[in-house]
Amino acid sequence: MALLFSSQCQSSMDKLAHIHHLTPCSVPHRLTKLPPRSHSPASIPQGMIDTSSLAFTQFSSPKLSSSSHLLNDNMGQIRTLESVRMLHAQILKMPFEGNLLANTMDKSLIRYYLEFGDFISATKVFFVGFTRNYLLWNSFVDEFESFGGDPHEILEAFKELHSTGVELNSRALTVVLKICSTLMDLWLGLETHACMIKRGLDFDVHLNCALINFYGTCLSIDKGNQVFDETPHHEDFLWNTIIIVNLRCERWGEALALFHRMQLSSAKPTCGTMVKLLQACGKLRALNEGKQIHGYVLRCGLESNVYISNSLISMYSRNNELKLARTVFYSMEDHNLSSWNSIISSHAITGSLNDVWDIFRRMESLGIKPDIITWNSLLSAHLLQGSYNSVLTIFRRMQSAGYKPDSCSVTSAIQAIIELGFFTLGREIHGYVIRNKLDYDVYVCTSLVDMYVKNDSLDKAQAVFDNTENKNICAWNSLISGYSFKGQFNNAETLLTQMEEEGIEPDLVTWNGLVSGYSVCGYSEEALTVIHRIKSSGLTPNVISWTAIISGCSQNEKYWDALKIFSQMQAENVRPNPATICSLLSACAGLSLLKKGEEIHCLSLRLSFVDDIYIGTALIDMYSKAGRLKVAIDIFRRIQNKTLPCWNCMMMGYAIYGHGEEVMKLFNELRETGIQPVAITFTALLSGCKNSGLVDEGWKYFDSMKTDYNLNPTIEHYCCMVDLLGKAGYLDEAWDFVNTMPMEPDASIWGALLASCRIHKKVRLAEIAAKHLFELEPDNSANYVLMMNLYSALNQWEDVQRVKESMVARGMTNPNVWSWTQVNQTIHLFSTEGKPHPEEGDIYFELYHLISEIRKLGYVPDIKCVYQNIDDSKKEKVLLSHTEKLAITYALMKSKNGEPIRVVKNTRICQDCHAAAKYISLAKNRSVFLKDGARFHHFVNGKCSCNDRW
């Protein structure tokens, strides 16, 4: 690049000839003898040449006609570029007639040059003469581009002028800096700054404003702030510029600090600056600063400015001060449509939907017609509050009122459709988008991609994505996440590679989509690998990254892994959020880990999550499943605004303890709140009836689902009814119920029927159920074991052997049975497989004494629970090896007197162990909590909470 600011100086004669494409001999001789001109110190320093003055110096020769006459007389004769140049040469010979006429001539010449494609000449005319009114630079650039010119040519022409020694004034440099900002030409802007300093123009306020804008756009707002601080005289225009540029760069705090300094200097902000500052206070939630600006507005009498008042309304609403927002609105003398939209948006943000509609109706009653912004505010308000059906109703009403939905309206509608699952309507919206050419909008297309992803239509999501121009990172992330959650990791990784090839760097949302996908699909190791990839990319995994893995482990019942990964998260000093706590509590609930659950509860208190409704619900679930039902009830009662999941969780908590009456009471309380029950509510309700043997009540609630609540029973509800009828002894009725189901019975139905047949020794019906189970779940050994138990209870040893041989033929073994108890911080596992407990000898010694003690209280070993063809004495020894007995005994050995015993077992407790636990609670005066594979048992003083129904 040639040096922009050459130290060599040509004669003014040569400069002028170069500017206008003229040979030196064609320029009037008297132009070389210019009269001396005086210059103000701020414009052109001594020794420099003002070429714009050369071009339009006023001559006194009476023999020449005026340039205006020359321009008018020759306009009709301009046919070629050469004729434009000839006219330009003649104009230079004419007397100067003032700035207004000069600008008019320059505009005409510029247009002629542009029409004939001579962009360089047009630009040179602009710089030499037209920049006397630098405010018109934007219109020049627009016109320049409209004729097919590249704005970069403007800067090239400027560099060419300066390379030949032409020194343009400060207004020209201001325009250059503005164009550099637009075109992001950093180096030319820096050279222009150097020129300013060399020529002593760094005191020019407009030039410094352009320089601040340039640095804020092209380099760093810090450099712009430095220019401001180094400027000795801060005029109002400069103050306003530096504040606006800081706001544009999202340096909200710096902008507010500058405004404070501006007030101390007695400078006055423009109304536009005030509006932007108030917007910043809204975004920062800086209520105190916003109030101070409001005070300044009142002191300066600016409250009548409708734009400032509208910004005050928005600021107060973003700071949750709706009352103050209304005060500003109702104190306004004049309301424009934007004022009404501002107050509607304010109520929309805070979720005051009734107030939103009151204001809307009042607005219409005053004859003020809403615009598309009003309608979009209504749509977004209902979307934010989860009123998705209302969003679609408003969308249709808006169209009926004659308003054409824009991209914002369509985006709101699509998001509501996603939440409601109305994907047929979503395809209709997609058609509207295509017909009305709204598919240019990246937010609309991203919403469509998300909609098809949620509808499991990844091919259509891919098609929308492929047809989207100027994809933003959200579109990439949505599709990558969609493929990940569906387990199509190859497609997700391919997209990630394409994304990087197109120069779009993956962000944490991109990576977290992969982490979540791997986690949900049960690939926790792969998810951890992605965590390492995040670190390698230079990013830091955040709480969402870690929570995604923890949540995935909990959902896939990898509870121990969830707790281990949380330990890694803590080692990385990542602060958990409410979602993390909920996932951890879910893991603790799955394992019935009371002490760890209590630790997580304490952590949530320290993090001030105590009022989070989701954490409250998770705590109810955890304490219920960890044997602390009273604590769960206490938490439930202290929650003020209970959600439906909260009610459902507490009902299920009562149900697993066999408190059917309490479940029904809670259901009646729920109905009184006006909250409508859903399918899972009735699952909890029927589970309570099932575990308490409430057959009539179960039938009543099952029948009411369709008649009273318009809910179609699902397979879970049918399973509850089969279990309820079967365990109550109504096996014929249960069989008829299965045969009349409107859906095909699945393994859960046949499993419930088989379990009931085992209890009541109904072999024929059990064999029918088992046959279906063997077909549906050929590799589930538990079904085979259940049949062997039934046969052995009836001494049908040949059938036992037949089932056993069938298992061997399929390569199956008896499932591992285990029980565990926690002593201090250590989990002690007792299993039918693997290594025996290190203190096994001491445990059996204590157990023998314990059995002798409870025999005196009436305990008799139930040898029918041993499904082996051996003599009775050996059966009694087998009963001693049951894992729950060993776990209870060890807990008694290691715990303090009076401390509850807690044991978790992975399969159903047997009759003998259930009876032994009752006697142990009586003999040792200890509460024994035992959670088996189906429900909870609380043994106190020789009785169980299940009332012997399990």
PDB file of N, CA and C in Angstrom, residues 856-919:
ATOM      1  N   LYS A 856     -38.643 -67.231  71.068  1.00  0.00           N
ATOM      2  CA  LYS A 856     -39.327 -67.181  72.357  1.00  0.00           C
ATOM      3  C   LYS A 856     -40.566 -66.294  72.305  1.00  0.00           C
ATOM      4  N   LEU A 857     -40.560 -65.340  71.324  1.00  0.00           N
ATOM      5  CA  LEU A 857     -41.703 -64.431  71.176  1.00  0.00           C
ATOM      6  C   LEU A 857     -42.763 -64.993  70.248  1.00  0.00           C
ATOM      7  N   GLY A 858     -42.500 -66.160  69.648  1.00  0.00           N
ATOM      8  CA  GLY A 858     -43.506 -66.777  68.791  1.00  0.00           C
ATOM      9  C   GLY A 858     -43.087 -66.955  67.355  1.00  0.00           C
ATOM     10  N   TYR A 859     -41.888 -66.558  67.000  1.00  0.00           N
ATOM     11  CA  TYR A 859     -41.445 -66.708  65.600  1.00  0.00           C
ATOM     12  C   TYR A 859     -41.224 -68.178  65.268  1.00  0.00           C
ATOM     13  N   VAL A 860     -41.749 -68.605  64.116  1.00  0.00           N
ATOM     14  CA  VAL A 860     -41.545 -69.962  63.605  1.00  0.00           C
ATOM     15  C   VAL A 860     -41.044 -69.829  62.166  1.00  0.00           C
ATOM     16  N   PRO A 861     -39.879 -70.393  61.843  1.00  0.00           N
ATOM     17  CA  PRO A 861     -39.362 -70.281  60.469  1.00  0.00           C
ATOM     18  C   PRO A 861     -40.358 -70.839  59.454  1.00  0.00           C
ATOM     19  N   ASP A 862     -40.585 -70.100  58.389  1.00  0.00           N
ATOM     20  CA  ASP A 862     -41.516 -70.512  57.332  1.00  0.00           C
ATOM     21  C   ASP A 862     -40.717 -71.206  56.242  1.00  0.00           C
ATOM     22  N   ILE A 863     -40.573 -72.533  56.374  1.00  0.00           N
ATOM     23  CA  ILE A 863     -39.718 -73.265  55.449  1.00  0.00           C
ATOM     24  C   ILE A 863     -40.328 -73.369  54.047  1.00  0.00           C
ATOM     25  N   LYS A 864     -41.591 -72.960  53.893  1.00  0.00           N
ATOM     26  CA  LYS A 864     -42.199 -72.960  52.559  1.00  0.00           C
ATOM     27  C   LYS A 864     -41.547 -71.911  51.649  1.00  0.00           C
ATOM     28  N   CYS A 865     -40.820 -71.028  52.287  1.00  0.00           N
ATOM     29  CA  CYS A 865     -40.143 -69.983  51.502  1.00  0.00           C
ATOM     30  C   CYS A 865     -38.846 -70.499  50.879  1.00  0.00           C
ATOM     31  N   VAL A 866     -38.463 -71.723  51.190  1.00  0.00           N
ATOM     32  CA  VAL A 866     -37.265 -72.307  50.581  1.00  0.00           C
ATOM     33  C   VAL A 866     -37.724 -73.206  49.444  1.00  0.00           C
ATOM     34  N   TYR A 867     -37.355 -72.840  48.228  1.00  0.00           N
ATOM     35  CA  TYR A 867     -37.860 -73.545  47.053  1.00  0.00           C
ATOM     36  C   TYR A 867     -36.823 -74.547  46.548  1.00  0.00           C
ATOM     37  N   GLN A 868     -36.381 -75.407  47.501  1.00  0.00           N
ATOM     38  CA  GLN A 868     -35.426 -76.456  47.166  1.00  0.00           C
ATOM     39  C   GLN A 868     -35.931 -77.783  47.747  1.00  0.00           C
ATOM     40  N   ASN A 869     -35.621 -78.866  47.080  1.00  0.00           N
ATOM     41  CA  ASN A 869     -36.069 -80.197  47.507  1.00  0.00           C
ATOM     42  C   ASN A 869     -35.061 -80.782  48.495  1.00  0.00           C
ATOM     43  N   ILE A 870     -35.065 -80.206  49.717  1.00  0.00           N
ATOM     44  CA  ILE A 870     -34.164 -80.652  50.776  1.00  0.00           C
ATOM     45  C   ILE A 870     -34.967 -80.839  52.050  1.00  0.00           C
ATOM     46  N   ASP A 871     -34.316 -81.431  53.099  1.00  0.00           N
ATOM     47  CA  ASP A 871     -35.071 -81.676  54.324  1.00  0.00           C
ATOM     48  C   ASP A 871     -35.278 -80.379  55.089  1.00  0.00           C
ATOM     49  N   ASP A 872     -36.182 -80.400  56.073  1.00  0.00           N
ATOM     50  CA  ASP A 872     -36.621 -79.194  56.769  1.00  0.00           C
ATOM     51  C   ASP A 872     -35.493 -78.499  57.533  1.00  0.00           C
ATOM     52  N   SER A 873     -34.595 -79.282  58.161  1.00  0.00           N
ATOM     53  CA  SER A 873     -33.515 -78.659  58.933  1.00  0.00           C
ATOM     54  C   SER A 873     -32.591 -77.853  58.035  1.00  0.00           C
ATOM     55  N   LYS A 874     -32.331 -78.378  56.846  1.00  0.00           N
ATOM     56  CA  LYS A 874     -31.490 -77.634  55.903  1.00  0.00           C
ATOM     57  C   LYS A 874     -32.213 -76.393  55.383  1.00  0.00           C
ATOM     58  N   LYS A 875     -33.540 -76.504  55.254  1.00  0.00           N
ATOM     59  CA  LYS A 875     -34.307 -75.343  54.805  1.00  0.00           C
ATOM     60  C   LYS A 875     -34.197 -74.199  55.814  1.00  0.00           C
ATOM     61  N   GLU A 876     -34.193 -74.530  57.119  1.00  0.00           N
ATOM     62  CA  GLU A 876     -34.054 -73.491  58.142  1.00  0.00           C
ATOM     63  C   GLU A 876     -32.700 -72.793  58.036  1.00  0.00           C
ATOM     64  N   LYS A 877     -31.654 -73.586  57.724  1.00  0.00           N
ATOM     65  CA  LYS A 877     -30.335 -72.982  57.552  1.00  0.00           C
ATOM     66  C   LYS A 877     -30.303 -72.076  56.324  1.00  0.00           C
ATOM     67  N   VAL A 878     -31.014 -72.483  55.264  1.00  0.00           N
ATOM     68  CA  VAL A 878     -31.079 -71.650  54.047  1.00  0.00           C
ATOM     69  C   VAL A 878     -31.752 -70.313  54.365  1.00  0.00           C
ATOM     70  N   LEU A 879     -32.785 -70.374  55.200  1.00  0.00           N
ATOM     71  CA  LEU A 879     -33.492 -69.130  55.566  1.00  0.00           C
ATOM     72  C   LEU A 879     -32.558 -68.145  56.258  1.00  0.00           C
ATOM     73  N   LEU A 880     -31.597 -68.672  57.031  1.00  0.00           N
ATOM     74  CA  LEU A 880     -30.651 -67.788  57.731  1.00  0.00           C
ATOM     75  C   LEU A 880     -29.749 -67.024  56.765  1.00  0.00           C
ATOM     76  N   SER A 881     -29.556 -67.569  55.583  1.00  0.00           N
ATOM     77  CA  SER A 881     -28.647 -66.912  54.622  1.00  0.00           C
ATOM     78  C   SER A 881     -29.329 -65.840  53.778  1.00  0.00           C
ATOM     79  N   HIS A 882     -30.621 -65.601  53.982  1.00  0.00           N
ATOM     80  CA  HIS A 882     -31.304 -64.559  53.211  1.00  0.00           C
ATOM     81  C   HIS A 882     -30.659 -63.194  53.487  1.00  0.00           C
ATOM     82  N   THR A 883     -30.394 -62.476  52.431  1.00  0.00           N
ATOM     83  CA  THR A 883     -29.553 -61.262  52.534  1.00  0.00           C
ATOM     84  C   THR A 883     -30.158 -60.199  53.437  1.00  0.00           C
ATOM     85  N   GLU A 884     -31.505 -60.078  53.479  1.00  0.00           N
ATOM     86  CA  GLU A 884     -32.099 -59.034  54.310  1.00  0.00           C
ATOM     87  C   GLU A 884     -31.899 -59.321  55.795  1.00  0.00           C
ATOM     88  N   LYS A 885     -31.883 -60.629  56.167  1.00  0.00           N
ATOM     89  CA  LYS A 885     -31.634 -60.977  57.574  1.00  0.00           C
ATOM     90  C   LYS A 885     -30.212 -60.594  57.965  1.00  0.00           C
ATOM     91  N   LEU A 886     -29.263 -60.870  57.071  1.00  0.00           N
ATOM     92  CA  LEU A 886     -27.863 -60.547  57.355  1.00  0.00           C
ATOM     93  C   LEU A 886     -27.676 -59.036  57.477  1.00  0.00           C
ATOM     94  N   ALA A 887     -28.329 -58.264  56.590  1.00  0.00           N
ATOM     95  CA  ALA A 887     -28.198 -56.807  56.622  1.00  0.00           C
ATOM     96  C   ALA A 887     -28.804 -56.233  57.908  1.00  0.00           C
ATOM     97  N   ILE A 888     -29.981 -56.730  58.297  1.00  0.00           N
ATOM     98  CA  ILE A 888     -30.623 -56.250  59.528  1.00  0.00           C
ATOM     99  C   ILE A 888     -29.738 -56.569  60.740  1.00  0.00           C
ATOM    100  N   THR A 889     -29.198 -57.785  60.774  1.00  0.00           N
ATOM    101  CA  THR A 889     -28.362 -58.205  61.901  1.00  0.00           C
ATOM    102  C   THR A 889     -27.116 -57.328  62.006  1.00  0.00           C
ATOM    103  N   TYR A 890     -26.470 -57.065  60.868  1.00  0.00           N
ATOM    104  CA  TYR A 890     -25.253 -56.245  60.896  1.00  0.00           C
ATOM    105  C   TYR A 890     -25.567 -54.820  61.355  1.00  0.00           C
ATOM    106  N   ALA A 891     -26.685 -54.275  60.885  1.00  0.00           N
ATOM    107  CA  ALA A 891     -27.067 -52.922  61.304  1.00  0.00           C
ATOM    108  C   ALA A 891     -27.317 -52.866  62.807  1.00  0.00           C
ATOM    109  N   LEU A 892     -27.925 -53.926  63.367  1.00  0.00           N
ATOM    110  CA  LEU A 892     -28.137 -53.983  64.816  1.00  0.00           C
ATOM    111  C   LEU A 892     -26.810 -54.024  65.566  1.00  0.00           C
ATOM    112  N   MET A 893     -25.836 -54.766  65.007  1.00  0.00           N
ATOM    113  CA  MET A 893     -24.530 -54.889  65.650  1.00  0.00           C
ATOM    114  C   MET A 893     -23.787 -53.552  65.692  1.00  0.00           C
ATOM    115  N   LYS A 894     -23.918 -52.734  64.636  1.00  0.00           N
ATOM    116  CA  LYS A 894     -23.076 -51.558  64.497  1.00  0.00           C
ATOM    117  C   LYS A 894     -23.763 -50.243  64.853  1.00  0.00           C
ATOM    118  N   SER A 895     -25.067 -50.242  65.037  1.00  0.00           N
ATOM    119  CA  SER A 895     -25.768 -48.984  65.305  1.00  0.00           C
ATOM    120  C   SER A 895     -26.009 -48.808  66.794  1.00  0.00           C
ATOM    121  N   LYS A 896     -26.324 -47.579  67.162  1.00  0.00           N
ATOM    122  CA  LYS A 896     -26.611 -47.277  68.566  1.00  0.00           C
ATOM    123  C   LYS A 896     -28.024 -47.735  68.914  1.00  0.00           C
ATOM    124  N   ASN A 897     -28.223 -47.996  70.212  1.00  0.00           N
ATOM    125  CA  ASN A 897     -29.558 -48.381  70.669  1.00  0.00           C
ATOM    126  C   ASN A 897     -30.570 -47.289  70.353  1.00  0.00           C
ATOM    127  N   GLY A 898     -31.729 -47.703  69.842  1.00  0.00           N
ATOM    128  CA  GLY A 898     -32.791 -46.753  69.529  1.00  0.00           C
ATOM    129  C   GLY A 898     -32.714 -46.193  68.122  1.00  0.00           C
ATOM    130  N   GLU A 899     -31.579 -46.378  67.460  1.00  0.00           N
ATOM    131  CA  GLU A 899     -31.419 -45.833  66.106  1.00  0.00           C
ATOM    132  C   GLU A 899     -32.146 -46.738  65.111  1.00  0.00           C
ATOM    133  N   PRO A 900     -32.928 -46.172  64.176  1.00  0.00           N
ATOM    134  CA  PRO A 900     -33.669 -46.997  63.203  1.00  0.00           C
ATOM    135  C   PRO A 900     -32.719 -47.804  62.325  1.00  0.00           C
ATOM    136  N   ILE A 901     -33.173 -48.974  61.930  1.00  0.00           N
ATOM    137  CA  ILE A 901     -32.433 -49.842  61.017  1.00  0.00           C
ATOM    138  C   ILE A 901     -33.008 -49.628  59.615  1.00  0.00           C
ATOM    139  N   ARG A 902     -32.120 -49.425  58.625  1.00  0.00           N
ATOM    140  CA  ARG A 902     -32.576 -49.198  57.252  1.00  0.00           C
ATOM    141  C   ARG A 902     -31.869 -50.179  56.329  1.00  0.00           C
ATOM    142  N   VAL A 903     -32.678 -50.928  55.582  1.00  0.00           N
ATOM    143  CA  VAL A 903     -32.153 -51.947  54.668  1.00  0.00           C
ATOM    144  C   VAL A 903     -32.854 -51.801  53.320  1.00  0.00           C
ATOM    145  N   VAL A 904     -32.087 -51.979  52.251  1.00  0.00           N
ATOM    146  CA  VAL A 904     -32.637 -51.934  50.895  1.00  0.00           C
ATOM    147  C   VAL A 904     -32.359 -53.268  50.226  1.00  0.00           C
ATOM    148  N   LYS A 905     -33.407 -53.827  49.584  1.00  0.00           N
ATOM    149  CA  LYS A 905     -33.297 -55.132  48.907  1.00  0.00           C
ATOM    150  C   LYS A 905     -33.786 -54.979  47.483  1.00  0.00           C
ATOM    151  N   ASN A 906     -33.138 -55.725  46.558  1.00  0.00           N
ATOM    152  CA  ASN A 906     -33.493 -55.535  45.145  1.00  0.00           C
ATOM    153  C   ASN A 906     -34.662 -56.404  44.685  1.00  0.00           C
ATOM    154  N   THR A 907     -35.076 -57.383  45.478  1.00  0.00           N
ATOM    155  CA  THR A 907     -36.236 -58.213  45.114  1.00  0.00           C
ATOM    156  C   THR A 907     -37.256 -58.171  46.250  1.00  0.00           C
ATOM    157  N   ARG A 908     -38.429 -58.798  46.000  1.00  0.00           N
ATOM    158  CA  ARG A 908     -39.464 -58.821  47.034  1.00  0.00           C
ATOM    159  C   ARG A 908     -38.979 -59.577  48.276  1.00  0.00           C
ATOM    160  N   ILE A 909     -39.334 -59.079  49.442  1.00  0.00           N
ATOM    161  CA  ILE A 909     -39.038 -59.763  50.693  1.00  0.00           C
ATOM    162  C   ILE A 909     -39.896 -61.028  50.777  1.00  0.00           C
ATOM    163  N   CYS A 910     -39.339 -62.092  51.334  1.00  0.00           N
ATOM    164  CA  CYS A 910     -40.109 -63.333  51.450  1.00  0.00           C
ATOM    165  C   CYS A 910     -40.951 -63.325  52.735  1.00  0.00           C
ATOM    166  N   GLN A 911     -41.879 -64.251  52.811  1.00  0.00           N
ATOM    167  CA  GLN A 911     -42.788 -64.334  53.964  1.00  0.00           C
ATOM    168  C   GLN A 911     -42.006 -64.518  55.273  1.00  0.00           C
ATOM    169  N   ASP A 912     -40.987 -65.374  55.229  1.00  0.00           N
ATOM    170  CA  ASP A 912     -40.245 -65.655  56.454  1.00  0.00           C
ATOM    171  C   ASP A 912     -39.485 -64.415  56.935  1.00  0.00           C
ATOM    172  N   CYS A 913     -38.810 -63.745  56.039  1.00  0.00           N
ATOM    173  CA  CYS A 913     -38.045 -62.556  56.438  1.00  0.00           C
ATOM    174  C   CYS A 913     -38.989 -61.441  56.915  1.00  0.00           C
ATOM    175  N   HIS A 914     -40.158 -61.351  56.299  1.00  0.00           N
ATOM    176  CA  HIS A 914     -41.144 -60.347  56.722  1.00  0.00           C
ATOM    177  C   HIS A 914     -41.583 -60.617  58.159  1.00  0.00           C
ATOM    178  N   ALA A 915     -41.844 -61.912  58.474  1.00  0.00           N
ATOM    179  CA  ALA A 915     -42.255 -62.280  59.834  1.00  0.00           C
ATOM    180  C   ALA A 915     -41.110 -62.054  60.814  1.00  0.00           C
ATOM    181  N   ALA A 916     -39.881 -62.442  60.427  1.00  0.00           N
ATOM    182  CA  ALA A 916     -38.713 -62.259  61.298  1.00  0.00           C
ATOM    183  C   ALA A 916     -38.488 -60.788  61.605  1.00  0.00           C
ATOM    184  N   ALA A 917     -38.636 -59.906  60.610  1.00  0.00           N
ATOM    185  CA  ALA A 917     -38.423 -58.471  60.816  1.00  0.00           C
ATOM    186  C   ALA A 917     -39.433 -57.912  61.812  1.00  0.00           C
ATOM    187  N   LYS A 918     -40.650 -58.388  61.761  1.00  0.00           N
ATOM    188  CA  LYS A 918     -41.656 -57.924  62.733  1.00  0.00           C
ATOM    189  C   LYS A 918     -41.233 -58.298  64.156  1.00  0.00           C
ATOM    190  N   TYR A 919     -40.789 -59.548  64.334  1.00  0.00           N
ATOM    191  CA  TYR A 919     -40.384 -59.994  65.677  1.00  0.00           C
ATOM    192  C   TYR A 919     -39.102 -59.281  66.143  1.00  0.00           C
TER     193      TYR A 919
END
